[in-house]
C-alpha cells in the first residue's frame, strides 16, 4: 500500500529539531521579493556604478547645496541682465567709493562702477574659463593617458617623462612668463594656458585607471574573442576607467576658476574692459581701507564659487568610490 503523500505546505522535521517548509522554494521567494536578490530592483538586474552613485548623490546634502549654488551661477552667467540692472562698464566718478545705497546694495568701486552689477557679470567669465579649461584638460589628458596606459611600451615611457617636465613648471610662474606676451582680451589664451599645464594630472589618473581596467577578466575575454583595440577601449575599458577622471576634473574646475582670478589679479590674465572677479579684486586692493566693500563682494563671490565646485567634487568622489560604500 503506497504511503500517503504529504500535502503542499506541509512542515517536515529536520535533523536539528527545527522545521523546513517543503512547499516554498528559495527561487520563488526571491521572485516575490520586491527588491530581488541583494536589492537589485524589480527586474532582478544588478544596479550599475552610475545608478548607485546617483542614488547616493541625491541623498547627500553637500551635493544638493553645491549643485544649487552651481546652477545659480550658471543661470546668472547666461542671463546676468535679469538680476543685475545696467551695464558693468557704465561708471560715474562722482560716486567713486560710495557705500551701499538703495538700488545699489554693494556700493561703488574706485572708478564709480556698480559693484553689484560687476560681481554678477563677473560670474560669466569665471564659469566660462573654468568649464572650458576643465573640458580641454579632461579630453586631452584622458586621450593621451588612456592610449599610453593601454599600449604601454615606448609611448608610455615617453609620456611619463613629458609629464614629469610639466609637473616641474610652477603654474603661477609659468602664467607670468607665457601670458605676459599675450595682448588678447579674450578668455582663450588663459584657457589654453590652463590646458597646457593642466593635462598631465588628468593624464596620469587616466593612465592608471586604464592599466587597472585592462587587467580585468572581461577585457581579457574580449581580447580572446578577437575584439579590436578600439572596441576594447571604447566599449569595455573607457566606461570603467572614466570615474576617477570625472572626480579629479570636477574638483579641478574650482581650482581653474581660482587660477584665472589669480592671473587676472597679477595683470597677466584677463584684461580690462573684460569683467572678471580677479580684475575687480586687483582694482579694489588700493582702496581696501576706504572702500572695503568693493573688494569683499567679488572676493566673496569667488570664494563661494570655488568652494561649491570643490564640495561637488568631494560628493562625486564619495559616490563613485566603491571603497566608501
PDB file of C-alpha atoms in Angstrom:
ATOM      1  CA  UNK A   1       0.000   0.000   0.000  1.00  0.00           C
ATOM      2  CA  UNK A   2       1.623   3.304  -1.074  1.00  0.00           C
ATOM      3  CA  UNK A   3       2.409   5.775   1.608  1.00  0.00           C
ATOM      4  CA  UNK A   4       0.162   8.860   1.667  1.00  0.00           C
ATOM      5  CA  UNK A   5       1.754  11.957   0.137  1.00  0.00           C
ATOM      6  CA  UNK A   6       2.116  14.976   2.352  1.00  0.00           C
ATOM      7  CA  UNK A   7       0.038  17.926   1.233  1.00  0.00           C
ATOM      8  CA  UNK A   8       1.667  21.055  -0.150  1.00  0.00           C
ATOM      9  CA  UNK A   9       2.837  23.377   2.539  1.00  0.00           C
ATOM     10  CA  UNK A  10       3.494  20.519   4.976  1.00  0.00           C
ATOM     11  CA  UNK A  11       6.152  21.022   7.584  1.00  0.00           C
ATOM     12  CA  UNK A  12       8.836  18.331   7.839  1.00  0.00           C
ATOM     13  CA  UNK A  13      11.053  17.892  10.839  1.00  0.00           C
ATOM     14  CA  UNK A  14      14.731  18.491  10.370  1.00  0.00           C
ATOM     15  CA  UNK A  15      17.655  16.805  11.947  1.00  0.00           C
ATOM     16  CA  UNK A  16      18.320  19.830  14.133  1.00  0.00           C
ATOM     17  CA  UNK A  17      14.892  19.737  15.684  1.00  0.00           C
ATOM     18  CA  UNK A  18      13.642  22.640  13.560  1.00  0.00           C
ATOM     19  CA  UNK A  19      11.223  22.763  10.665  1.00  0.00           C
ATOM     20  CA  UNK A  20      11.512  23.197   6.908  1.00  0.00           C
ATOM     21  CA  UNK A  21       8.820  24.410   4.523  1.00  0.00           C
ATOM     22  CA  UNK A  22       8.711  21.917   1.662  1.00  0.00           C
ATOM     23  CA  UNK A  23       6.291  23.906  -0.462  1.00  0.00           C
ATOM     24  CA  UNK A  24       8.045  27.207  -0.969  1.00  0.00           C
ATOM     25  CA  UNK A  25      11.309  27.236  -2.899  1.00  0.00           C
ATOM     26  CA  UNK A  26      14.013  29.822  -2.483  1.00  0.00           C
ATOM     27  CA  UNK A  27      13.695  30.943  -6.095  1.00  0.00           C
ATOM     28  CA  UNK A  28      10.000  31.609  -5.770  1.00  0.00           C
ATOM     29  CA  UNK A  29      10.624  33.570  -2.609  1.00  0.00           C
ATOM     30  CA  UNK A  30      13.201  35.745  -4.350  1.00  0.00           C
ATOM     31  CA  UNK A  31      10.847  36.339  -7.294  1.00  0.00           C
ATOM     32  CA  UNK A  32       8.166  37.601  -4.925  1.00  0.00           C
ATOM     33  CA  UNK A  33      10.624  39.890  -3.127  1.00  0.00           C
ATOM     34  CA  UNK A  34      10.195  43.488  -4.405  1.00  0.00           C
ATOM     35  CA  UNK A  35      13.899  44.191  -4.266  1.00  0.00           C
ATOM     36  CA  UNK A  36      15.020  40.851  -5.693  1.00  0.00           C
ATOM     37  CA  UNK A  37      18.280  39.281  -4.567  1.00  0.00           C
ATOM     38  CA  UNK A  38      20.502  41.762  -2.789  1.00  0.00           C
ATOM     39  CA  UNK A  39      18.069  44.563  -3.580  1.00  0.00           C
ATOM     40  CA  UNK A  40      18.807  44.625  -7.292  1.00  0.00           C
ATOM     41  CA  UNK A  41      15.428  46.022  -8.280  1.00  0.00           C
ATOM     42  CA  UNK A  42      12.093  44.691  -9.500  1.00  0.00           C
ATOM     43  CA  UNK A  43      13.571  43.206 -12.676  1.00  0.00           C
ATOM     44  CA  UNK A  44      16.290  41.335 -10.780  1.00  0.00           C
ATOM     45  CA  UNK A  45      19.015  43.227 -12.649  1.00  0.00           C
ATOM     46  CA  UNK A  46      22.082  44.415 -10.711  1.00  0.00           C
ATOM     47  CA  UNK A  47      22.479  48.156 -10.320  1.00  0.00           C
ATOM     48  CA  UNK A  48      25.368  49.809 -12.102  1.00  0.00           C
ATOM     49  CA  UNK A  49      28.004  52.024 -10.531  1.00  0.00           C
ATOM     50  CA  UNK A  50      26.380  55.106 -12.006  1.00  0.00           C
ATOM     51  CA  UNK A  51      22.878  54.303 -10.723  1.00  0.00           C
ATOM     52  CA  UNK A  52      24.274  53.660  -7.251  1.00  0.00           C
ATOM     53  CA  UNK A  53      26.266  56.894  -7.421  1.00  0.00           C
ATOM     54  CA  UNK A  54      23.221  58.919  -8.472  1.00  0.00           C
ATOM     55  CA  UNK A  55      21.161  57.387  -5.659  1.00  0.00           C
ATOM     56  CA  UNK A  56      23.849  58.338  -3.132  1.00  0.00           C
ATOM     57  CA  UNK A  57      24.233  61.848  -4.540  1.00  0.00           C
ATOM     58  CA  UNK A  58      20.519  62.554  -4.226  1.00  0.00           C
ATOM     59  CA  UNK A  59      20.739  61.739  -0.515  1.00  0.00           C
ATOM     60  CA  UNK A  60      23.875  63.806   0.095  1.00  0.00           C
ATOM     61  CA  UNK A  61      23.097  67.318   1.399  1.00  0.00           C
ATOM     62  CA  UNK A  62      26.583  68.508   0.397  1.00  0.00           C
ATOM     63  CA  UNK A  63      25.847  67.607  -3.213  1.00  0.00           C
ATOM     64  CA  UNK A  64      22.423  69.235  -3.142  1.00  0.00           C
ATOM     65  CA  UNK A  65      23.711  72.525  -1.711  1.00  0.00           C
ATOM     66  CA  UNK A  66      26.707  72.738  -4.030  1.00  0.00           C
ATOM     67  CA  UNK A  67      24.615  71.779  -7.064  1.00  0.00           C
ATOM     68  CA  UNK A  68      22.070  74.512  -6.288  1.00  0.00           C
ATOM     69  CA  UNK A  69      24.837  77.103  -5.946  1.00  0.00           C
ATOM     70  CA  UNK A  70      26.395  75.998  -9.237  1.00  0.00           C
ATOM     71  CA  UNK A  71      23.046  76.049 -11.029  1.00  0.00           C
ATOM     72  CA  UNK A  72      22.501  79.601  -9.781  1.00  0.00           C
ATOM     73  CA  UNK A  73      25.959  80.592 -11.052  1.00  0.00           C
ATOM     74  CA  UNK A  74      25.224  79.073 -14.438  1.00  0.00           C
ATOM     75  CA  UNK A  75      21.906  80.901 -14.562  1.00  0.00           C
ATOM     76  CA  UNK A  76      23.393  84.322 -13.840  1.00  0.00           C
ATOM     77  CA  UNK A  77      26.232  83.574 -16.249  1.00  0.00           C
ATOM     78  CA  UNK A  78      23.790  83.045 -19.106  1.00  0.00           C
ATOM     79  CA  UNK A  79      21.264  85.755 -18.187  1.00  0.00           C
ATOM     80  CA  UNK A  80      23.021  88.284 -15.910  1.00  0.00           C
ATOM     81  CA  UNK A  81      20.782  91.148 -17.028  1.00  0.00           C
ATOM     82  CA  UNK A  82      17.776  89.507 -15.358  1.00  0.00           C
ATOM     83  CA  UNK A  83      19.081  90.247 -11.865  1.00  0.00           C
ATOM     84  CA  UNK A  84      21.684  92.985 -12.459  1.00  0.00           C
ATOM     85  CA  UNK A  85      20.479  96.346 -13.799  1.00  0.00           C
ATOM     86  CA  UNK A  86      22.581  98.477 -16.108  1.00  0.00           C
ATOM     87  CA  UNK A  87      25.902  97.810 -17.748  1.00  0.00           C
ATOM     88  CA  UNK A  88      29.010  96.707 -15.816  1.00  0.00           C
ATOM     89  CA  UNK A  89      31.078  99.151 -17.889  1.00  0.00           C
ATOM     90  CA  UNK A  90      28.960 102.179 -17.025  1.00  0.00           C
ATOM     91  CA  UNK A  91      30.755 104.151 -14.288  1.00  0.00           C
ATOM     92  CA  UNK A  92      30.329 107.532 -12.610  1.00  0.00           C
ATOM     93  CA  UNK A  93      33.423 109.003 -10.966  1.00  0.00           C
ATOM     94  CA  UNK A  94      31.214 111.259  -8.842  1.00  0.00           C
ATOM     95  CA  UNK A  95      30.071 108.117  -6.955  1.00  0.00           C
ATOM     96  CA  UNK A  96      33.523 106.562  -6.561  1.00  0.00           C
ATOM     97  CA  UNK A  97      33.966 104.538  -3.355  1.00  0.00           C
ATOM     98  CA  UNK A  98      30.433 105.277  -2.143  1.00  0.00           C
ATOM     99  CA  UNK A  99      28.883 102.642   0.086  1.00  0.00           C
ATOM    100  CA  UNK A 100      25.643 100.727  -0.359  1.00  0.00           C
ATOM    101  CA  UNK A 101      22.610 102.747  -1.379  1.00  0.00           C
ATOM    102  CA  UNK A 102      19.010 101.976  -2.414  1.00  0.00           C
ATOM    103  CA  UNK A 103      19.177 100.185  -5.745  1.00  0.00           C
ATOM    104  CA  UNK A 104      22.933  99.677  -5.354  1.00  0.00           C
ATOM    105  CA  UNK A 105      23.306  97.160  -2.493  1.00  0.00           C
ATOM    106  CA  UNK A 106      27.057  96.605  -2.963  1.00  0.00           C
ATOM    107  CA  UNK A 107      28.039 100.254  -3.420  1.00  0.00           C
ATOM    108  CA  UNK A 108      30.551 101.595  -5.949  1.00  0.00           C
ATOM    109  CA  UNK A 109      34.210 100.850  -6.627  1.00  0.00           C
ATOM    110  CA  UNK A 110      37.111 103.260  -7.105  1.00  0.00           C
ATOM    111  CA  UNK A 111      36.006 104.097 -10.634  1.00  0.00           C
ATOM    112  CA  UNK A 112      32.372 104.662  -9.699  1.00  0.00           C
ATOM    113  CA  UNK A 113      31.158 101.376 -11.176  1.00  0.00           C
ATOM    114  CA  UNK A 114      28.286  99.438  -9.639  1.00  0.00           C
ATOM    115  CA  UNK A 115      29.912  96.639  -7.625  1.00  0.00           C
ATOM    116  CA  UNK A 116      26.755  94.519  -7.633  1.00  0.00           C
ATOM    117  CA  UNK A 117      26.448  94.602 -11.423  1.00  0.00           C
ATOM    118  CA  UNK A 118      30.119  93.847 -11.960  1.00  0.00           C
ATOM    119  CA  UNK A 119      30.011  90.988  -9.454  1.00  0.00           C
ATOM    120  CA  UNK A 120      27.074  89.379 -11.249  1.00  0.00           C
ATOM    121  CA  UNK A 121      28.611  89.803 -14.707  1.00  0.00           C
ATOM    122  CA  UNK A 122      31.961  88.527 -13.434  1.00  0.00           C
ATOM    123  CA  UNK A 123      30.447  85.077 -12.904  1.00  0.00           C
ATOM    124  CA  UNK A 124      30.133  84.636 -16.684  1.00  0.00           C
ATOM    125  CA  UNK A 125      33.872  84.865 -17.290  1.00  0.00           C
ATOM    126  CA  UNK A 126      34.806  82.698 -14.319  1.00  0.00           C
ATOM    127  CA  UNK A 127      32.376  79.907 -15.197  1.00  0.00           C
ATOM    128  CA  UNK A 128      33.346  80.052 -18.887  1.00  0.00           C
ATOM    129  CA  UNK A 129      37.063  79.802 -18.132  1.00  0.00           C
ATOM    130  CA  UNK A 130      36.580  77.028 -15.575  1.00  0.00           C
ATOM    131  CA  UNK A 131      34.311  74.882 -17.758  1.00  0.00           C
ATOM    132  CA  UNK A 132      36.332  75.307 -20.973  1.00  0.00           C
ATOM    133  CA  UNK A 133      39.635  74.646 -19.221  1.00  0.00           C
ATOM    134  CA  UNK A 134      38.250  71.569 -17.473  1.00  0.00           C
ATOM    135  CA  UNK A 135      36.831  70.140 -20.701  1.00  0.00           C
ATOM    136  CA  UNK A 136      40.088  70.730 -22.560  1.00  0.00           C
ATOM    137  CA  UNK A 137      42.192  69.227 -19.790  1.00  0.00           C
ATOM    138  CA  UNK A 138      39.889  66.218 -19.382  1.00  0.00           C
ATOM    139  CA  UNK A 139      39.742  65.415 -23.100  1.00  0.00           C
ATOM    140  CA  UNK A 140      43.462  65.892 -23.808  1.00  0.00           C
ATOM    141  CA  UNK A 141      44.663  64.196 -20.640  1.00  0.00           C
ATOM    142  CA  UNK A 142      42.239  61.273 -20.949  1.00  0.00           C
ATOM    143  CA  UNK A 143      43.143  60.560 -24.554  1.00  0.00           C
ATOM    144  CA  UNK A 144      46.908  60.729 -24.046  1.00  0.00           C
ATOM    145  CA  UNK A 145      46.915  58.924 -20.708  1.00  0.00           C
ATOM    146  CA  UNK A 146      44.431  56.286 -21.835  1.00  0.00           C
ATOM    147  CA  UNK A 147      46.354  55.429 -25.001  1.00  0.00           C
ATOM    148  CA  UNK A 148      49.673  55.326 -23.139  1.00  0.00           C
ATOM    149  CA  UNK A 149      48.252  53.068 -20.428  1.00  0.00           C
ATOM    150  CA  UNK A 150      46.617  50.726 -22.933  1.00  0.00           C
ATOM    151  CA  UNK A 151      49.541  50.241 -25.329  1.00  0.00           C
ATOM    152  CA  UNK A 152      52.407  50.694 -22.841  1.00  0.00           C
ATOM    153  CA  UNK A 153      55.961  50.393 -24.048  1.00  0.00           C
ATOM    154  CA  UNK A 154      57.781  53.359 -25.574  1.00  0.00           C
ATOM    155  CA  UNK A 155      54.699  55.654 -25.811  1.00  0.00           C
ATOM    156  CA  UNK A 156      54.008  55.124 -22.116  1.00  0.00           C
ATOM    157  CA  UNK A 157      57.617  55.834 -21.117  1.00  0.00           C
ATOM    158  CA  UNK A 158      57.767  58.933 -23.318  1.00  0.00           C
ATOM    159  CA  UNK A 159      54.515  60.332 -21.900  1.00  0.00           C
ATOM    160  CA  UNK A 160      55.730  59.719 -18.350  1.00  0.00           C
ATOM    161  CA  UNK A 161      58.883  61.763 -18.964  1.00  0.00           C
ATOM    162  CA  UNK A 162      56.915  64.574 -20.618  1.00  0.00           C
ATOM    163  CA  UNK A 163      54.507  64.788 -17.687  1.00  0.00           C
ATOM    164  CA  UNK A 164      57.467  64.957 -15.308  1.00  0.00           C
ATOM    165  CA  UNK A 165      58.711  68.017 -17.180  1.00  0.00           C
ATOM    166  CA  UNK A 166      55.326  69.752 -16.974  1.00  0.00           C
ATOM    167  CA  UNK A 167      54.942  68.931 -13.281  1.00  0.00           C
ATOM    168  CA  UNK A 168      58.241  70.739 -12.660  1.00  0.00           C
ATOM    169  CA  UNK A 169      56.852  74.041 -14.018  1.00  0.00           C
ATOM    170  CA  UNK A 170      55.276  76.283 -11.319  1.00  0.00           C
ATOM    171  CA  UNK A 171      51.798  77.206 -12.511  1.00  0.00           C
ATOM    172  CA  UNK A 172      51.786  80.867 -11.458  1.00  0.00           C
ATOM    173  CA  UNK A 173      55.336  81.441 -12.681  1.00  0.00           C
ATOM    174  CA  UNK A 174      54.501  79.759 -15.978  1.00  0.00           C
ATOM    175  CA  UNK A 175      51.476  82.040 -16.332  1.00  0.00           C
ATOM    176  CA  UNK A 176      53.557  85.141 -15.667  1.00  0.00           C
ATOM    177  CA  UNK A 177      56.015  84.105 -18.374  1.00  0.00           C
ATOM    178  CA  UNK A 178      53.673  82.787 -21.055  1.00  0.00           C
ATOM    179  CA  UNK A 179      50.749  85.196 -20.694  1.00  0.00           C
ATOM    180  CA  UNK A 180      52.843  88.342 -20.316  1.00  0.00           C
ATOM    181  CA  UNK A 181      53.361  88.439 -24.095  1.00  0.00           C
ATOM    182  CA  UNK A 182      49.660  87.959 -24.924  1.00  0.00           C
ATOM    183  CA  UNK A 183      47.715  91.085 -25.862  1.00  0.00           C
ATOM    184  CA  UNK A 184      44.317  89.469 -26.481  1.00  0.00           C
ATOM    185  CA  UNK A 185      41.421  90.461 -24.211  1.00  0.00           C
ATOM    186  CA  UNK A 186      39.555  87.179 -24.728  1.00  0.00           C
ATOM    187  CA  UNK A 187      39.460  84.203 -22.395  1.00  0.00           C
ATOM    188  CA  UNK A 188      41.063  81.771 -24.838  1.00  0.00           C
ATOM    189  CA  UNK A 189      44.740  82.493 -24.089  1.00  0.00           C
ATOM    190  CA  UNK A 190      44.043  81.865 -20.400  1.00  0.00           C
ATOM    191  CA  UNK A 191      42.101  78.693 -21.206  1.00  0.00           C
ATOM    192  CA  UNK A 192      44.894  77.479 -23.483  1.00  0.00           C
ATOM    193  CA  UNK A 193      47.491  78.075 -20.776  1.00  0.00           C
ATOM    194  CA  UNK A 194      45.464  76.093 -18.226  1.00  0.00           C
ATOM    195  CA  UNK A 195      45.033  73.204 -20.659  1.00  0.00           C
ATOM    196  CA  UNK A 196      48.753  73.252 -21.459  1.00  0.00           C
ATOM    197  CA  UNK A 197      49.796  72.920 -17.817  1.00  0.00           C
ATOM    198  CA  UNK A 198      46.781  71.003 -16.516  1.00  0.00           C
ATOM    199  CA  UNK A 199      46.592  67.920 -18.751  1.00  0.00           C
ATOM    200  CA  UNK A 200      49.469  65.960 -17.088  1.00  0.00           C
ATOM    201  CA  UNK A 201      47.473  65.453 -13.876  1.00  0.00           C
ATOM    202  CA  UNK A 202      44.445  64.028 -15.694  1.00  0.00           C
ATOM    203  CA  UNK A 203      46.778  62.031 -17.933  1.00  0.00           C
ATOM    204  CA  UNK A 204      48.309  60.170 -15.016  1.00  0.00           C
ATOM    205  CA  UNK A 205      44.903  59.488 -13.486  1.00  0.00           C
ATOM    206  CA  UNK A 206      43.576  58.140 -16.800  1.00  0.00           C
ATOM    207  CA  UNK A 207      46.709  56.063 -17.384  1.00  0.00           C
ATOM    208  CA  UNK A 208      46.435  54.361 -14.002  1.00  0.00           C
ATOM    209  CA  UNK A 209      42.727  53.689 -14.444  1.00  0.00           C
ATOM    210  CA  UNK A 210      43.218  52.152 -17.891  1.00  0.00           C
ATOM    211  CA  UNK A 211      46.094  49.957 -16.688  1.00  0.00           C
ATOM    212  CA  UNK A 212      43.875  48.663 -13.871  1.00  0.00           C
ATOM    213  CA  UNK A 213      40.833  48.156 -16.105  1.00  0.00           C
ATOM    214  CA  UNK A 214      42.619  46.315 -18.927  1.00  0.00           C
ATOM    215  CA  UNK A 215      43.716  43.584 -16.492  1.00  0.00           C
ATOM    216  CA  UNK A 216      40.134  42.597 -15.664  1.00  0.00           C
ATOM    217  CA  UNK A 217      38.707  39.311 -16.873  1.00  0.00           C
ATOM    218  CA  UNK A 218      36.078  40.824 -19.158  1.00  0.00           C
ATOM    219  CA  UNK A 219      38.770  42.677 -21.118  1.00  0.00           C
ATOM    220  CA  UNK A 220      40.846  39.523 -21.441  1.00  0.00           C
ATOM    221  CA  UNK A 221      37.753  37.665 -22.612  1.00  0.00           C
ATOM    222  CA  UNK A 222      37.025  40.326 -25.232  1.00  0.00           C
ATOM    223  CA  UNK A 223      40.626  40.116 -26.426  1.00  0.00           C
ATOM    224  CA  UNK A 224      40.393  36.321 -26.665  1.00  0.00           C
ATOM    225  CA  UNK A 225      37.217  36.640 -28.744  1.00  0.00           C
ATOM    226  CA  UNK A 226      39.064  38.815 -31.244  1.00  0.00           C
ATOM    227  CA  UNK A 227      37.823  42.280 -30.260  1.00  0.00           C
ATOM    228  CA  UNK A 228      39.801  45.114 -31.813  1.00  0.00           C
ATOM    229  CA  UNK A 229      41.779  47.593 -29.747  1.00  0.00           C
ATOM    230  CA  UNK A 230      39.325  50.403 -30.473  1.00  0.00           C
ATOM    231  CA  UNK A 231      36.366  48.263 -29.386  1.00  0.00           C
ATOM    232  CA  UNK A 232      38.076  47.219 -26.156  1.00  0.00           C
ATOM    233  CA  UNK A 233      38.985  50.825 -25.384  1.00  0.00           C
ATOM    234  CA  UNK A 234      35.595  52.349 -26.145  1.00  0.00           C
ATOM    235  CA  UNK A 235      33.222  49.576 -25.048  1.00  0.00           C
ATOM    236  CA  UNK A 236      34.995  47.826 -22.189  1.00  0.00           C
ATOM    237  CA  UNK A 237      37.799  49.934 -20.716  1.00  0.00           C
ATOM    238  CA  UNK A 238      36.701  53.573 -21.029  1.00  0.00           C
ATOM    239  CA  UNK A 239      33.307  53.207 -19.257  1.00  0.00           C
ATOM    240  CA  UNK A 240      35.030  51.515 -16.304  1.00  0.00           C
ATOM    241  CA  UNK A 241      38.034  53.853 -16.144  1.00  0.00           C
ATOM    242  CA  UNK A 242      36.352  57.245 -16.513  1.00  0.00           C
ATOM    243  CA  UNK A 243      35.094  57.615 -12.926  1.00  0.00           C
ATOM    244  CA  UNK A 244      38.414  58.815 -11.389  1.00  0.00           C
ATOM    245  CA  UNK A 245      38.845  61.282 -14.251  1.00  0.00           C
ATOM    246  CA  UNK A 246      35.406  62.776 -13.591  1.00  0.00           C
ATOM    247  CA  UNK A 247      36.160  63.164  -9.885  1.00  0.00           C
ATOM    248  CA  UNK A 248      39.519  64.884 -10.435  1.00  0.00           C
ATOM    249  CA  UNK A 249      38.145  67.113 -13.200  1.00  0.00           C
ATOM    250  CA  UNK A 250      35.207  68.260 -11.044  1.00  0.00           C
ATOM    251  CA  UNK A 251      37.486  69.269  -8.196  1.00  0.00           C
ATOM    252  CA  UNK A 252      39.957  70.894 -10.608  1.00  0.00           C
ATOM    253  CA  UNK A 253      37.229  73.096 -12.085  1.00  0.00           C
ATOM    254  CA  UNK A 254      37.129  75.217  -8.953  1.00  0.00           C
ATOM    255  CA  UNK A 255      40.930  75.375  -8.978  1.00  0.00           C
ATOM    256  CA  UNK A 256      40.940  76.744 -12.525  1.00  0.00           C
ATOM    257  CA  UNK A 257      38.466  79.459 -11.559  1.00  0.00           C
ATOM    258  CA  UNK A 258      40.746  80.497  -8.703  1.00  0.00           C
ATOM    259  CA  UNK A 259      43.781  80.363 -11.022  1.00  0.00           C
ATOM    260  CA  UNK A 260      42.093  82.676 -13.522  1.00  0.00           C
ATOM    261  CA  UNK A 261      41.362  85.174 -10.768  1.00  0.00           C
ATOM    262  CA  UNK A 262      44.969  84.939  -9.557  1.00  0.00           C
ATOM    263  CA  UNK A 263      46.419  85.563 -13.001  1.00  0.00           C
ATOM    264  CA  UNK A 264      43.992  88.444 -13.611  1.00  0.00           C
ATOM    265  CA  UNK A 265      44.914  89.933 -10.234  1.00  0.00           C
ATOM    266  CA  UNK A 266      48.592  89.816 -11.228  1.00  0.00           C
ATOM    267  CA  UNK A 267      47.797  91.544 -14.505  1.00  0.00           C
ATOM    268  CA  UNK A 268      48.689  88.735 -16.914  1.00  0.00           C
ATOM    269  CA  UNK A 269      45.326  87.007 -17.194  1.00  0.00           C
ATOM    270  CA  UNK A 270      42.199  88.751 -18.429  1.00  0.00           C
ATOM    271  CA  UNK A 271      42.473  92.455 -19.030  1.00  0.00           C
ATOM    272  CA  UNK A 272      40.001  95.366 -18.976  1.00  0.00           C
ATOM    273  CA  UNK A 273      37.413  96.007 -20.277  1.00  0.00           C
ATOM    274  CA  UNK A 274      36.684  92.331 -19.590  1.00  0.00           C
ATOM    275  CA  UNK A 275      34.659  91.984 -16.387  1.00  0.00           C
ATOM    276  CA  UNK A 276      36.340  89.500 -14.047  1.00  0.00           C
ATOM    277  CA  UNK A 277      36.423  88.953 -10.308  1.00  0.00           C
ATOM    278  CA  UNK A 278      40.211  88.900 -10.393  1.00  0.00           C
ATOM    279  CA  UNK A 279      40.339  92.267 -12.172  1.00  0.00           C
ATOM    280  CA  UNK A 280      37.880  93.796  -9.704  1.00  0.00           C
ATOM    281  CA  UNK A 281      39.835  92.448  -6.724  1.00  0.00           C
ATOM    282  CA  UNK A 282      43.050  93.876  -8.148  1.00  0.00           C
ATOM    283  CA  UNK A 283      41.446  97.270  -8.807  1.00  0.00           C
ATOM    284  CA  UNK A 284      39.895  97.430  -5.321  1.00  0.00           C
ATOM    285  CA  UNK A 285      43.043  96.436  -3.415  1.00  0.00           C
ATOM    286  CA  UNK A 286      44.414 100.004  -3.086  1.00  0.00           C
ATOM    287  CA  UNK A 287      41.095 101.131  -1.529  1.00  0.00           C
ATOM    288  CA  UNK A 288      40.700  98.301   0.963  1.00  0.00           C
ATOM    289  CA  UNK A 289      40.735 100.740   3.912  1.00  0.00           C
ATOM    290  CA  UNK A 290      38.479 103.435   2.477  1.00  0.00           C
ATOM    291  CA  UNK A 291      36.131 101.208   0.419  1.00  0.00           C
ATOM    292  CA  UNK A 292      36.411  97.595   1.635  1.00  0.00           C
ATOM    293  CA  UNK A 293      33.023  96.694   0.110  1.00  0.00           C
ATOM    294  CA  UNK A 294      34.495  96.968  -3.391  1.00  0.00           C
ATOM    295  CA  UNK A 295      36.929  94.161  -2.528  1.00  0.00           C
ATOM    296  CA  UNK A 296      34.848  91.951  -0.269  1.00  0.00           C
ATOM    297  CA  UNK A 297      31.951  91.280  -2.643  1.00  0.00           C
ATOM    298  CA  UNK A 298      33.890  89.962  -5.671  1.00  0.00           C
ATOM    299  CA  UNK A 299      36.276  88.120  -3.343  1.00  0.00           C
ATOM    300  CA  UNK A 300      33.329  86.558  -1.519  1.00  0.00           C
ATOM    301  CA  UNK A 301      31.697  85.506  -4.803  1.00  0.00           C
ATOM    302  CA  UNK A 302      34.966  83.914  -5.917  1.00  0.00           C
ATOM    303  CA  UNK A 303      35.347  82.032  -2.631  1.00  0.00           C
ATOM    304  CA  UNK A 304      31.771  80.717  -2.723  1.00  0.00           C
ATOM    305  CA  UNK A 305      32.158  79.582  -6.333  1.00  0.00           C
ATOM    306  CA  UNK A 306      35.411  77.723  -5.732  1.00  0.00           C
ATOM    307  CA  UNK A 307      34.027  76.149  -2.551  1.00  0.00           C
ATOM    308  CA  UNK A 308      30.876  74.983  -4.366  1.00  0.00           C
ATOM    309  CA  UNK A 309      32.846  73.169  -7.060  1.00  0.00           C
ATOM    310  CA  UNK A 310      35.216  71.586  -4.532  1.00  0.00           C
ATOM    311  CA  UNK A 311      32.249  70.396  -2.443  1.00  0.00           C
ATOM    312  CA  UNK A 312      30.633  68.986  -5.593  1.00  0.00           C
ATOM    313  CA  UNK A 313      33.834  67.133  -6.453  1.00  0.00           C
ATOM    314  CA  UNK A 314      34.086  65.686  -2.944  1.00  0.00           C
ATOM    315  CA  UNK A 315      30.481  64.472  -3.126  1.00  0.00           C
ATOM    316  CA  UNK A 316      31.053  62.871  -6.536  1.00  0.00           C
ATOM    317  CA  UNK A 317      34.229  61.214  -5.263  1.00  0.00           C
ATOM    318  CA  UNK A 318      32.402  59.715  -2.275  1.00  0.00           C
ATOM    319  CA  UNK A 319      29.628  58.427  -4.537  1.00  0.00           C
ATOM    320  CA  UNK A 320      31.927  56.864  -7.148  1.00  0.00           C
ATOM    321  CA  UNK A 321      34.434  55.273  -4.760  1.00  0.00           C
ATOM    322  CA  UNK A 322      33.368  51.681  -4.030  1.00  0.00           C
ATOM    323  CA  UNK A 323      35.676  51.540  -1.004  1.00  0.00           C
ATOM    324  CA  UNK A 324      33.499  54.109   0.773  1.00  0.00           C
ATOM    325  CA  UNK A 325      30.297  52.089   0.450  1.00  0.00           C
TER     326      UNK A 325
END
